[in-house]
């Protein structure tokens, strides 16, 4: 399933798919976050950076900064 297919799905369908791929508490995520998390869980690590959206990339950047302990 690719990003385009996920964008065509309703929020309820995305939540059901998120449960299938073991995403914790998908009900509290926005539609964009749901799509990014589903893509993250269903894509190989080598392709992940290319297929994740801007929100996923921003989250990765913030996580790296926090891990380094920068303020």
Coordinates of C-alpha atoms in Angstrom, one line a residue:
X1 CA 0.0 0.0 0.0
X2 CA 1.5 3.3 -1.0
X3 CA 1.0 6.9 0.2
X4 CA -1.6 7.7 -2.5
X5 CA -3.8 4.8 -1.4
X6 CA -3.6 5.9 2.2
X7 CA -4.6 9.5 1.3
X8 CA -7.8 8.1 -0.3
X9 CA -8.8 6.2 2.9
X10 CA -11.1 7.7 5.5
X11 CA -9.9 8.4 9.0
X12 CA -11.7 5.3 10.3
X13 CA -10.0 3.1 7.7
X14 CA -6.6 4.6 8.6
X15 CA -7.2 3.9 12.3
X16 CA -8.2 0.3 11.4
X17 CA -5.0 -0.1 9.3
X18 CA -2.9 1.5 12.1
X19 CA -4.2 -1.2 14.5
X20 CA -3.2 -3.9 12.1
X21 CA 0.4 -2.7 12.0
X22 CA 0.5 -2.2 15.8
X23 CA 0.6 1.5 16.1
X24 CA -0.2 2.5 19.7
X25 CA -3.2 4.8 20.3
X26 CA -3.9 5.7 16.6
X27 CA -7.1 7.5 17.6
X28 CA -5.1 10.5 19.0
X29 CA -3.1 11.0 15.8
X30 CA -4.0 13.3 12.9
X31 CA -4.6 11.9 9.5
X32 CA -1.2 13.1 8.3
X33 CA 0.5 11.5 11.3
X34 CA -1.5 8.2 10.8
X35 CA -0.3 8.1 7.2
X36 CA 3.3 8.7 8.2
X37 CA 3.3 6.1 10.9
X38 CA 1.7 3.5 8.6
X39 CA 4.3 4.2 6.0
X40 CA 7.0 4.0 8.6
X41 CA 5.9 0.6 9.8
X42 CA 5.3 -0.9 6.4
X43 CA 8.3 0.3 4.5
X44 CA 11.8 -1.1 4.6
X45 CA 14.4 1.0 6.4
X46 CA 16.4 1.7 3.3
X47 CA 13.3 3.2 1.5
X48 CA 11.8 4.9 4.5
X49 CA 13.5 8.3 4.2
X50 CA 12.2 8.7 0.6
X51 CA 8.6 7.8 1.2
X52 CA 7.9 9.5 4.5
X53 CA 6.2 13.0 4.3
X54 CA 7.4 16.3 5.6
X55 CA 5.9 15.6 9.0
X56 CA 7.8 12.4 9.4
X57 CA 11.1 14.0 8.4
X58 CA 10.5 16.9 10.8
X59 CA 9.8 14.4 13.6
X60 CA 13.0 12.6 12.8
X61 CA 15.0 15.8 12.9
X62 CA 13.5 16.8 16.3
X63 CA 14.2 13.4 17.7
X64 CA 17.9 13.6 16.6
X65 CA 18.3 17.0 18.2
X66 CA 16.7 15.8 21.5
X67 CA 18.9 12.7 21.4
X68 CA 22.0 14.9 21.2
X69 CA 20.9 16.9 24.1
X70 CA 20.8 20.2 22.3
X71 CA 18.4 22.9 23.6

